[in-house]
Short mmCIF file of C-alpha atoms and ligand atoms in Angstrom, two decimals:
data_model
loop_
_atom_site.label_atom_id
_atom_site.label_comp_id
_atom_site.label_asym_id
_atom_site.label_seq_id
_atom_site.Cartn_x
_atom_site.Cartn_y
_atom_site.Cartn_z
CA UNK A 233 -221.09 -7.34 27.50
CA UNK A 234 -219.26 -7.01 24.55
CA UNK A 235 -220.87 -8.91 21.28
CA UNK A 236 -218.19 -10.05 19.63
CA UNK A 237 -218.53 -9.38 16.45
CA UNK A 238 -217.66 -12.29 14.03
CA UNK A 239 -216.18 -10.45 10.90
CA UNK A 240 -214.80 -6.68 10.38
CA UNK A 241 -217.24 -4.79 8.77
CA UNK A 242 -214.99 -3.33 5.72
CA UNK A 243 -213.25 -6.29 4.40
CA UNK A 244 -215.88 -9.25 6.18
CA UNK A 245 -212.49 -11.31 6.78
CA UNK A 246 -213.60 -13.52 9.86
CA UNK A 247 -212.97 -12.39 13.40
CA UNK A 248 -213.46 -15.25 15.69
CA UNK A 249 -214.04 -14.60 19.43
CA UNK A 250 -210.18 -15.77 19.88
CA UNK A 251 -208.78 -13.58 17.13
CA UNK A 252 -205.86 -11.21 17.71
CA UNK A 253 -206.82 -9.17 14.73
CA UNK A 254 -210.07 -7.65 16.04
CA UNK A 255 -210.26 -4.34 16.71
CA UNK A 256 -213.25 -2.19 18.44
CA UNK A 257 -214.27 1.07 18.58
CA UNK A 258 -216.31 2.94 21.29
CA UNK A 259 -219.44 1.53 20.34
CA UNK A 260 -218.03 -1.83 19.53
CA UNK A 261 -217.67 -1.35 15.45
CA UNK A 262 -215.40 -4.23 14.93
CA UNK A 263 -212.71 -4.12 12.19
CA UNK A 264 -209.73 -6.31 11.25
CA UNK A 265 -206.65 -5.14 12.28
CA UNK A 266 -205.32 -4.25 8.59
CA UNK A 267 -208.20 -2.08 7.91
CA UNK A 268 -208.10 0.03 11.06
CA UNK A 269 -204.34 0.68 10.26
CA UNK A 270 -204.59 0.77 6.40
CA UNK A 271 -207.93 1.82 5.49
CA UNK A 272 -209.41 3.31 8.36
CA UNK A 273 -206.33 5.32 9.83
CA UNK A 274 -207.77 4.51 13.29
CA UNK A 275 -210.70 6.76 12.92
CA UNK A 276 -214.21 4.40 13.11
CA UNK A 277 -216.17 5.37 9.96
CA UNK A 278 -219.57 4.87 12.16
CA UNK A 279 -218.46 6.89 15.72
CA UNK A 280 -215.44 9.39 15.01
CA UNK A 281 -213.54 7.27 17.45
CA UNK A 282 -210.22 5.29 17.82
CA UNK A 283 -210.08 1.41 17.78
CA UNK A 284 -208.27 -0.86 20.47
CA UNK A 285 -207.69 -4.69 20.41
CA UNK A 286 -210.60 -7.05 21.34
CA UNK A 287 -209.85 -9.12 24.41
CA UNK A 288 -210.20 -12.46 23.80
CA UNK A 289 -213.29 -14.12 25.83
CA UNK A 290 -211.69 -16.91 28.03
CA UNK A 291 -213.10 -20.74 26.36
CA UNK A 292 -212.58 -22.00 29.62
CA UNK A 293 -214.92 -21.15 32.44
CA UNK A 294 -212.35 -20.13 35.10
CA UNK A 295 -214.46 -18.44 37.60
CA UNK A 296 -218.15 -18.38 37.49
CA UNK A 297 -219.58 -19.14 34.19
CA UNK A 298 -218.19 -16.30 32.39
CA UNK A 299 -216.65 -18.00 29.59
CA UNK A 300 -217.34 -18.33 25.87
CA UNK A 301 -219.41 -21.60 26.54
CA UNK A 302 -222.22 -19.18 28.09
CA UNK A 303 -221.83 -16.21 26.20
CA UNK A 304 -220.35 -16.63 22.69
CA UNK A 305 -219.65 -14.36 20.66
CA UNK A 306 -222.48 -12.66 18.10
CA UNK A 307 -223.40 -14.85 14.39
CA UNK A 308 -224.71 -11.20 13.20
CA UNK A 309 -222.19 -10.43 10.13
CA UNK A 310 -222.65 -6.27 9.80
CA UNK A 311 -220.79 -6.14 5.94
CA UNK A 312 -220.86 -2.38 5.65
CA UNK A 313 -217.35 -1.41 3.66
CA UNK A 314 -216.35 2.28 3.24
CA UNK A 315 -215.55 4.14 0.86
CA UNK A 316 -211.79 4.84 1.24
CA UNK A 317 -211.84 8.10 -0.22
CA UNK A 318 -214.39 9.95 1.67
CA UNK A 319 -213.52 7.93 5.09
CA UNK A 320 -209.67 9.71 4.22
CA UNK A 321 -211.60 13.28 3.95
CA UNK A 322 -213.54 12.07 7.75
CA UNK A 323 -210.94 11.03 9.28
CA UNK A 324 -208.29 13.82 8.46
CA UNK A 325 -211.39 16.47 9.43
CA UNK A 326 -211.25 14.53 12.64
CA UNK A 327 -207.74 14.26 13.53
CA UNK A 328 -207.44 17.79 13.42
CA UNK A 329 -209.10 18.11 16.64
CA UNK A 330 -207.65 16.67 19.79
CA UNK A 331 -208.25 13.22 21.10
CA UNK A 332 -210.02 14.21 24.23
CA UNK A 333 -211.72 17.17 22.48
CA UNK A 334 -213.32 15.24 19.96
ZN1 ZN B 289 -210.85 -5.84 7.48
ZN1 ZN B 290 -217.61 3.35 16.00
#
């Protein structure tokens, strides 16, 4: 089950389990939006890999408890920025090698 992070981990702006902004990675690194396109240039600083949007966790329980009122999302902030220079050296290393070879 995904954690749900509750803030990206570069800029700590607050990602709620019902924000449109969140983004994950493979292994569920969770950054704003903005700093997977700006800083980040969709390469996760922690994995190698590429980010997609966060579905948003349904606050109603629709079908069978599975709804944020059982499982909300994770109070663990993970403040870890990068260092925009040598992520820029990662990531272009990494983007030289295709998607699906990586
Ligand atoms: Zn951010
Ligand atoms: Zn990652």
């Amino acid at each position: 089950m995904l954690e749900l992070r509750p803030t990206c981990e570069h800029c700590n702006k607050a990602l709620p389990p019902d924000s449109l902004e969140a983004r994950i990675c493979s292994y569920e690194c969770t950054f704003c939006a903005e700093c997977v396109e700006n800083v980040l240039l969709n390469v996760c600083p922690n994995c190698g890999s590429g980010f997609v949007p966060r579905p948003v966790r349904p606050s109603t329980n629709w079908n069978g408890d599975n709804f944020l009122g059982k499982d909300p999302g994770s109070v663990q902030v993970r403040h870890k920025p990068v260092d925009p220079q040598v992520h820029q050296r990662f990531s272009a290393a990494i983007k030289t090698i295709p998607p699906h070879q990586r």
